[in-house]
mmCIF file of C-alpha atoms and ligand atoms in Angstrom:
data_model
loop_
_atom_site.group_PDB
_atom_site.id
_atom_site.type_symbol
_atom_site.label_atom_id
_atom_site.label_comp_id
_atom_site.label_asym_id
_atom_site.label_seq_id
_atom_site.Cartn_x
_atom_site.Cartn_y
_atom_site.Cartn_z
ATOM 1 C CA UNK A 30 122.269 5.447 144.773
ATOM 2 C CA UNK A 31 122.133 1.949 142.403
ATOM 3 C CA UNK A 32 120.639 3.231 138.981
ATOM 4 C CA UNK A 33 118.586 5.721 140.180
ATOM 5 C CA UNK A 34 118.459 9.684 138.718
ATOM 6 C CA UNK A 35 117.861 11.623 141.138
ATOM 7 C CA UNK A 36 116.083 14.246 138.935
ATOM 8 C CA UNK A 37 113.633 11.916 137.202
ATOM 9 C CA UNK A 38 111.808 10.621 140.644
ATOM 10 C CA UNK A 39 108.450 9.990 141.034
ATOM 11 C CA UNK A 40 106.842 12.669 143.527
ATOM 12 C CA UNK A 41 104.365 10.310 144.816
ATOM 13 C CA UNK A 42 104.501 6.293 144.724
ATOM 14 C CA UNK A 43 101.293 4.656 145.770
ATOM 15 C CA UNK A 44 101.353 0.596 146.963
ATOM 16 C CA UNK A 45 98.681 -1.846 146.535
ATOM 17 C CA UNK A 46 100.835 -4.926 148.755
ATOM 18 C CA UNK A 47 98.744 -8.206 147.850
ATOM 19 C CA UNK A 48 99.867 -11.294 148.446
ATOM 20 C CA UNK A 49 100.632 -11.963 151.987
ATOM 21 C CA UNK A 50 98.029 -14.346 152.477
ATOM 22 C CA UNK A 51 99.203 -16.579 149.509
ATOM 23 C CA UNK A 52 102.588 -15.985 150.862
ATOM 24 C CA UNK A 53 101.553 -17.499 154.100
ATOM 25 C CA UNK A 54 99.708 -20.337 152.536
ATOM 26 C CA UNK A 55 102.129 -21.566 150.221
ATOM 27 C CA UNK A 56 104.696 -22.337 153.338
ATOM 28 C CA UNK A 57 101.618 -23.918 155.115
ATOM 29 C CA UNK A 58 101.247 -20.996 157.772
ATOM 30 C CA UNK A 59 98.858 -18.734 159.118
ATOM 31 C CA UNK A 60 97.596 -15.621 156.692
ATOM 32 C CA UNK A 61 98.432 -13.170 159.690
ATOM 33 C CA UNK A 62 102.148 -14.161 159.741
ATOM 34 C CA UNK A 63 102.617 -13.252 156.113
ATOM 35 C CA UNK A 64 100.895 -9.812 157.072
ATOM 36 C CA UNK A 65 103.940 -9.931 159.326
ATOM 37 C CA UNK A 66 106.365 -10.434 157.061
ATOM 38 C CA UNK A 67 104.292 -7.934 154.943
ATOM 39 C CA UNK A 68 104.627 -5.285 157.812
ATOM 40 C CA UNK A 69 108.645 -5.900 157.963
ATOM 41 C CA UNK A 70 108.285 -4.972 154.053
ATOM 42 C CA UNK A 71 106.677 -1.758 154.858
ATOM 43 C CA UNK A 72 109.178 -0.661 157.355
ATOM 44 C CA UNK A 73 111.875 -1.653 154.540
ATOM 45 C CA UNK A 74 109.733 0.121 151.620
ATOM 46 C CA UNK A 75 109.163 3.542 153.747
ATOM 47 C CA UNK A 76 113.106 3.247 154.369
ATOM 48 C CA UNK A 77 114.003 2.992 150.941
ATOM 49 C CA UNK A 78 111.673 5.853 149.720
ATOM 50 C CA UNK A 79 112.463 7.945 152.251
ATOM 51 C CA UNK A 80 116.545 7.284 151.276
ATOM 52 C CA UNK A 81 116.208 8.140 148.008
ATOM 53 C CA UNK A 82 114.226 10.892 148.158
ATOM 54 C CA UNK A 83 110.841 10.361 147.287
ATOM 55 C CA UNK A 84 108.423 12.987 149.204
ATOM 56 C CA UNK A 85 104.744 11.182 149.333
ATOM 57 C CA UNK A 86 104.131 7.279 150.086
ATOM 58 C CA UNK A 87 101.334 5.863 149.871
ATOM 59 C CA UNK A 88 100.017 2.404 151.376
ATOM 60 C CA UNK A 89 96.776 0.250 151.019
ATOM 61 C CA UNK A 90 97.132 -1.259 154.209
ATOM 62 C CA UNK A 91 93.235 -1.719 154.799
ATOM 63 C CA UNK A 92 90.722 -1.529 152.517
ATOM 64 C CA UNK A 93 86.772 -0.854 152.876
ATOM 65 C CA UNK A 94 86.475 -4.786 151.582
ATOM 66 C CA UNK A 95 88.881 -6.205 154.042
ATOM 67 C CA UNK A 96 86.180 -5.567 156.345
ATOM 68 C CA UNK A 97 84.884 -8.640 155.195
ATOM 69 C CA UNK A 98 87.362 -10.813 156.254
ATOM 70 C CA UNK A 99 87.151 -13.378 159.132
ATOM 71 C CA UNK A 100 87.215 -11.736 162.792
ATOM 72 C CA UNK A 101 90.374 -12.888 163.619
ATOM 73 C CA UNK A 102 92.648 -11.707 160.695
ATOM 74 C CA UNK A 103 90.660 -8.200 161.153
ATOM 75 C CA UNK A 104 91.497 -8.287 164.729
ATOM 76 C CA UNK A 105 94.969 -9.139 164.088
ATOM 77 C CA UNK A 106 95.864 -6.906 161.005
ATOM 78 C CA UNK A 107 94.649 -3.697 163.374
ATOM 79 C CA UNK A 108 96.981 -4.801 166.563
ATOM 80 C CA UNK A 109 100.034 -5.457 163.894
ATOM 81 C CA UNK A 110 99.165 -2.140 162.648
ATOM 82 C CA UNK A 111 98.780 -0.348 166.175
ATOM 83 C CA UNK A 112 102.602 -2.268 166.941
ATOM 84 C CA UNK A 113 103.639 -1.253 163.636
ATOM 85 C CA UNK A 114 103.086 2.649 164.267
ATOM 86 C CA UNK A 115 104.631 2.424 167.666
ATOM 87 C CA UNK A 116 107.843 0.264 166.422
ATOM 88 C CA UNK A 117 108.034 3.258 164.025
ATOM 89 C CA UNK A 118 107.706 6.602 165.536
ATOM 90 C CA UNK A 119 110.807 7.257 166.414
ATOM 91 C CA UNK A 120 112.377 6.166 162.772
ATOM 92 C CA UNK A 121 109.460 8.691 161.351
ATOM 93 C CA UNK A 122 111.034 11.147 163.944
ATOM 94 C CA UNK A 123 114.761 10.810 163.195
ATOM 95 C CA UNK A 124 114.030 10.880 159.837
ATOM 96 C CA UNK A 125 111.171 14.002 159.162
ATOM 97 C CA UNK A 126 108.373 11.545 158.335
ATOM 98 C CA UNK A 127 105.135 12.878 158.327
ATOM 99 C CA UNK A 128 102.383 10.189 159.174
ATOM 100 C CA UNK A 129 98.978 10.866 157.356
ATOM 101 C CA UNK A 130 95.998 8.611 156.899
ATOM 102 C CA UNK A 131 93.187 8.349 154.581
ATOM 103 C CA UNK A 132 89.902 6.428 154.338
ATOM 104 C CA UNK A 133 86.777 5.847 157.158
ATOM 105 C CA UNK A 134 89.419 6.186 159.693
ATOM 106 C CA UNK A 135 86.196 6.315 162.366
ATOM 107 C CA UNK A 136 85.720 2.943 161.757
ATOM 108 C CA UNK A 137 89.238 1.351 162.912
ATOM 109 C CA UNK A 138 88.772 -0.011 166.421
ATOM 110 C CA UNK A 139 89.318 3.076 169.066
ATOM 111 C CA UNK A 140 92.712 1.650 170.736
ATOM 112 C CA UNK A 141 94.252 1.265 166.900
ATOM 113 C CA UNK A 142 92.419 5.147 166.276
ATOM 114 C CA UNK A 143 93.536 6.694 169.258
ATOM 115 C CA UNK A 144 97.238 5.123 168.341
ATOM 116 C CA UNK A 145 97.000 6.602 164.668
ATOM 117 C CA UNK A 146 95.816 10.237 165.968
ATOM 118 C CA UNK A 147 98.751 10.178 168.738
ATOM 119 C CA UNK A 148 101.365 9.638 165.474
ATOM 120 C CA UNK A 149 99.916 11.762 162.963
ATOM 121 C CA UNK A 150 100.003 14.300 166.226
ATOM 122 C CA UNK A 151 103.531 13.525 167.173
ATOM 123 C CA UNK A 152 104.605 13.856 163.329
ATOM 124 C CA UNK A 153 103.134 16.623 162.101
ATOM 125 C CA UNK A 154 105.671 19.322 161.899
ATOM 126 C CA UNK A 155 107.900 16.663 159.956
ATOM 127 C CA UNK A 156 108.816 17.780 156.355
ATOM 128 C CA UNK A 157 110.967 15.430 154.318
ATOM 129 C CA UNK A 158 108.368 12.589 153.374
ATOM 130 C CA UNK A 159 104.673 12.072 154.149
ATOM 131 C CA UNK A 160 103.661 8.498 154.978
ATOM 132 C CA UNK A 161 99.948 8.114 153.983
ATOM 133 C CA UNK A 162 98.447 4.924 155.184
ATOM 134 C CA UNK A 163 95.026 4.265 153.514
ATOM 135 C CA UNK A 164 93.046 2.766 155.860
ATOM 136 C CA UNK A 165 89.369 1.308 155.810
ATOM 137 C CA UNK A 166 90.132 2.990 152.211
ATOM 138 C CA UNK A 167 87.749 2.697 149.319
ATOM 139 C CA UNK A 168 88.418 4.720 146.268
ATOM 140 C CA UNK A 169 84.022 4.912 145.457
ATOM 141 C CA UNK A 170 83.332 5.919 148.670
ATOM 142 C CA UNK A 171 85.939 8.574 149.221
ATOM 143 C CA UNK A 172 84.268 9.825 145.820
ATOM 144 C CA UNK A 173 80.742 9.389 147.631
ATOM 145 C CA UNK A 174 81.855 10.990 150.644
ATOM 146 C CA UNK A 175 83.002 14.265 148.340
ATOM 147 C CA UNK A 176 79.884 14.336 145.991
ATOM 148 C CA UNK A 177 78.129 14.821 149.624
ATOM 149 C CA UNK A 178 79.917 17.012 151.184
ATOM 150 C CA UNK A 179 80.189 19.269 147.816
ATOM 151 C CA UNK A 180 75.908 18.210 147.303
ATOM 152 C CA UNK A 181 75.519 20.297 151.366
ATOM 153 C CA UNK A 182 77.429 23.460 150.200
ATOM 154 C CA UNK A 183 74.952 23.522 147.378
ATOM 155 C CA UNK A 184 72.085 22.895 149.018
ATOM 156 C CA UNK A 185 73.170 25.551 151.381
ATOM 157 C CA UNK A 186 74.012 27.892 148.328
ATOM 158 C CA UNK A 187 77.352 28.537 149.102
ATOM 159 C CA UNK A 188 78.505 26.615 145.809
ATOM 160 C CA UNK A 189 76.626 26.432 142.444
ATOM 161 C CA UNK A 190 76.810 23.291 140.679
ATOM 162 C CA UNK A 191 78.929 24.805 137.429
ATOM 163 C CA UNK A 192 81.532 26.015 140.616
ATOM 164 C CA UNK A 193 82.086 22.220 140.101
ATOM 165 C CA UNK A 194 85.998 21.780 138.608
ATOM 166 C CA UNK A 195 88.759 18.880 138.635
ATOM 167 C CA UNK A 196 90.923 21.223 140.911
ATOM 168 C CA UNK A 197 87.029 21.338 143.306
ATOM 169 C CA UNK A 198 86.488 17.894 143.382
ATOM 170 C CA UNK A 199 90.317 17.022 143.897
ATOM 171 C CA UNK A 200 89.996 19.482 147.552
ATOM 172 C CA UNK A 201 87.224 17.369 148.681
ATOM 173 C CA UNK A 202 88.695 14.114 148.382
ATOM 174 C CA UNK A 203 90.451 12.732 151.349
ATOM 175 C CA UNK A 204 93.865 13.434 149.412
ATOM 176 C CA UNK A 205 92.983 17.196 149.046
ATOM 177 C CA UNK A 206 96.792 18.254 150.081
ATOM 178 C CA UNK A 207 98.289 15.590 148.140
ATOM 179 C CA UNK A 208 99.610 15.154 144.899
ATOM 180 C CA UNK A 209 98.344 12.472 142.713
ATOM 181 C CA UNK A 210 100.221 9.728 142.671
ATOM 182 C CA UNK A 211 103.126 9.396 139.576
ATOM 183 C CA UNK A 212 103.882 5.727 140.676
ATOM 184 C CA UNK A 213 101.635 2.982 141.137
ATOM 185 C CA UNK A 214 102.849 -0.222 142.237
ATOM 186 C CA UNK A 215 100.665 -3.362 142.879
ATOM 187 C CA UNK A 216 102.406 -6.422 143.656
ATOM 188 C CA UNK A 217 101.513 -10.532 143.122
ATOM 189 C CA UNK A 218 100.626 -10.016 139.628
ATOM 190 C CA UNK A 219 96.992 -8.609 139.353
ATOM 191 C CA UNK A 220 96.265 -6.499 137.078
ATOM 192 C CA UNK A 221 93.536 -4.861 138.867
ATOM 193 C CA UNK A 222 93.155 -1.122 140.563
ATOM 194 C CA UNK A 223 90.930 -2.648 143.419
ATOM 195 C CA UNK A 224 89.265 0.664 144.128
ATOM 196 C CA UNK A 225 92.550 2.391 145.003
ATOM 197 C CA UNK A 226 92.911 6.053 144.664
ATOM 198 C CA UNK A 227 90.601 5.875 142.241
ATOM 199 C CA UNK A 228 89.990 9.465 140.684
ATOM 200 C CA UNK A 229 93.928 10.193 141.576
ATOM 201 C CA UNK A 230 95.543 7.672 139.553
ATOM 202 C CA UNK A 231 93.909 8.865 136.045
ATOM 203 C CA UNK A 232 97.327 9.717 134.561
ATOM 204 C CA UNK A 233 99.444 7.408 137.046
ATOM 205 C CA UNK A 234 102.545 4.854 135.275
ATOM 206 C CA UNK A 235 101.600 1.517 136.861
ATOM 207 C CA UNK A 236 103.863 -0.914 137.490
ATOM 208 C CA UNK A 237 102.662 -5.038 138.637
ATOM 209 C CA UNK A 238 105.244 -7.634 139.876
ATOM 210 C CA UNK A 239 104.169 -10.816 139.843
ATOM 211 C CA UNK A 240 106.474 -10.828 143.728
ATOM 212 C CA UNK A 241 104.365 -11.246 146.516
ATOM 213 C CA UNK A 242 104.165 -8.703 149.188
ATOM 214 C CA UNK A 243 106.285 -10.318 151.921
ATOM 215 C CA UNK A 244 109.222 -11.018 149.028
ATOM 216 C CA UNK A 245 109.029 -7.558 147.647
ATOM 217 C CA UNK A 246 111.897 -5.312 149.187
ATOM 218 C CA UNK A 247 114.385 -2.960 148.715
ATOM 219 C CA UNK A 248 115.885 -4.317 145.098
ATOM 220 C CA UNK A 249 112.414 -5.025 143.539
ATOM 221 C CA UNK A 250 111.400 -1.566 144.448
ATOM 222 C CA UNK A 251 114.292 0.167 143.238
ATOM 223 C CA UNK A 252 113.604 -1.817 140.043
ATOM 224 C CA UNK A 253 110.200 -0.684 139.720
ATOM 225 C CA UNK A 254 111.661 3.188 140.705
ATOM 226 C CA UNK A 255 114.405 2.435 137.309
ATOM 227 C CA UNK A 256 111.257 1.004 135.254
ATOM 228 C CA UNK A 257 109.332 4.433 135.886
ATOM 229 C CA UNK A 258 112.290 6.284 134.974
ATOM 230 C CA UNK A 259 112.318 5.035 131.376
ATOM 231 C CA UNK A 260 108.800 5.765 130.636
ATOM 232 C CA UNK A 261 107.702 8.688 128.743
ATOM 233 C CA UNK A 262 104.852 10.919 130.540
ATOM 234 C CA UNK A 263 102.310 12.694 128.251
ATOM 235 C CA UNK A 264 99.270 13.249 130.765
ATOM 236 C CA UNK A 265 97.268 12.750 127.490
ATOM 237 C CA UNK A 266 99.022 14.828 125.240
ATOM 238 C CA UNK A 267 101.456 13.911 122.072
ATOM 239 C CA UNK A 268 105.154 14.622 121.898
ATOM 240 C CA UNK A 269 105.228 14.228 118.304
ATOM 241 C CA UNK A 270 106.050 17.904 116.513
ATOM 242 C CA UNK A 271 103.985 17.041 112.957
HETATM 243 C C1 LIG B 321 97.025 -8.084 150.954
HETATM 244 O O1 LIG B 321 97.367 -9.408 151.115
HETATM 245 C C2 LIG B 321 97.371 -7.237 152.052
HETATM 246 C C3 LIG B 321 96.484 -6.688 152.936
HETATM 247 C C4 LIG B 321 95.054 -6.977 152.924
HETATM 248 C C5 LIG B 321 96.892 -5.771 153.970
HETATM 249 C C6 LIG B 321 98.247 -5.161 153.861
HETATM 250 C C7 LIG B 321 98.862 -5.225 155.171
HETATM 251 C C8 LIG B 321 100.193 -5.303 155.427
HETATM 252 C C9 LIG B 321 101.214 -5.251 154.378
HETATM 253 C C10 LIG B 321 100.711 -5.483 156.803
HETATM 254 C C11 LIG B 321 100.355 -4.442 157.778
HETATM 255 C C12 LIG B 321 100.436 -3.060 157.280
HETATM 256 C C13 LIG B 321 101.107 -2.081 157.884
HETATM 257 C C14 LIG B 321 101.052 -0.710 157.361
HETATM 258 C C15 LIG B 321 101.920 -2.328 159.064
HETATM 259 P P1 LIG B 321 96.216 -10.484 150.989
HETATM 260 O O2 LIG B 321 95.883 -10.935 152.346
HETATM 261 O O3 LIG B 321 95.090 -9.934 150.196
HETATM 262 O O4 LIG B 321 96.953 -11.594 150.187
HETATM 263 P P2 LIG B 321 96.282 -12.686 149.243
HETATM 264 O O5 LIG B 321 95.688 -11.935 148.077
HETATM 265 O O6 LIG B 321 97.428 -13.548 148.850
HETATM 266 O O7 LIG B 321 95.267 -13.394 150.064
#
């Protein structure tokens, strides 16, 4: 394995992919082909990870805002998605990849649901990676969605507000079984956390590359792997012995 040490891996890696629409634009074509391209970088990306070892992925594919994009690039981001998942099933199979999903998954059009339920189904007992795509994903209203859910158990006095922990309010989130993520990676060159995993990345290394999605791949990734691998982790703390 190029560089890597195997003993210093992040658990988790989370993706923010942006840039496939000014991918797209900048060789005068459609924004859905460079979320093609960008879906070939996925199926490279999940590869990799899975190669080297790394046991949790995590994608942004869709957020809660991408909602408000025009009809057509909605319409055509959920059918890549619904190919995407089909093309890949029997990779995730031969290779013990769990499929997971996370985010207002009742809102995805039923044919790209019902596509997503028969995967995670057909997955399940897989145990060398999970693949979590977030999808319809929004990292405020995963936290609303918790506060509610925790607010009825209350109300029904089978909690009381001071049961209220980190470790409670981590098991109501829709990344309850998950580990947060060590590794975040956000590509194009924004510096921004775009309501991504929000509560989960409070002690997360980020990394930004200024590549765009569809040119990211196997190299940059393993760079970004190498770059995590040289930081020093103190979760708040000090290392410092004075
Ligand atoms: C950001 O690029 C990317 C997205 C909104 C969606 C990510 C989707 C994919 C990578 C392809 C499909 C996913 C899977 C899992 C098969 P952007 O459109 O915001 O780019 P821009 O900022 O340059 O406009």
């Amino acid at each position: 394995m190029p560089n890597i040490d195997p003993k210093k891996l992040p658990q988790h890696v989370a993706v923010i992919m942006d840039g496939n629409g000014r991918w797209a634009k900048m060789r005068g074509m459609h924004r859905v082909r460079g979320h093609e391209k960008g879906a070939e970088v996925v199926r490279e990306i999940v590869r990799t990870s899975r190669e080297i070892g790394i046991s949790w992925l995590t994608l942004y594919a869709f957020s809660e805002e991408n909602w408000k994009r025009p009809k057509t690039e909605v319409t055509a981001l959920m059918k890549l998605l619904k190919r995407f998942l089909k093309d890949e099933l029997k990779e995730m199979q031969e290779n013990g990849i769990r499929l997971n999903a996370i985010g207002r998954i009742d809102k995805l059009p039923e044919d790209t649901r019902s596509t997503l339920f028969e995967i995670i189904e057909k997955t399940a007992s897989n145990k060398d990676m999970v693949l979590t795509l977030a999808l319809s994903y929004g990292g405020r209203q995963e936290i609303i969605d918790a506060i509610r859910k925790i607010a009825i158990k209350i109300e029904k006095h089978s909690m009381a507000p001071f049961d209220i922990t980190e470790e409670l309010v981590s098991a109501f989130l829709y990344t309850a079984d998950m580990p947060d993520p060590d590794l975040l990676i956000r590509t194009s060159g924004e510096y921004r956390i775009s309501n991504f995993l929000l509560w989960q990345v409070a002690y997360t290394e980020i990394y930004v590359t200024t590549a765009l999605w569809p040119d990211f791949g196997r190299d940059e990734y393993l760079a970004a792997i190498q770059d995590f691998q040289k930081r020093e982790r103190r979760f708040g703390a000090t290392n410092s012995r004075e």
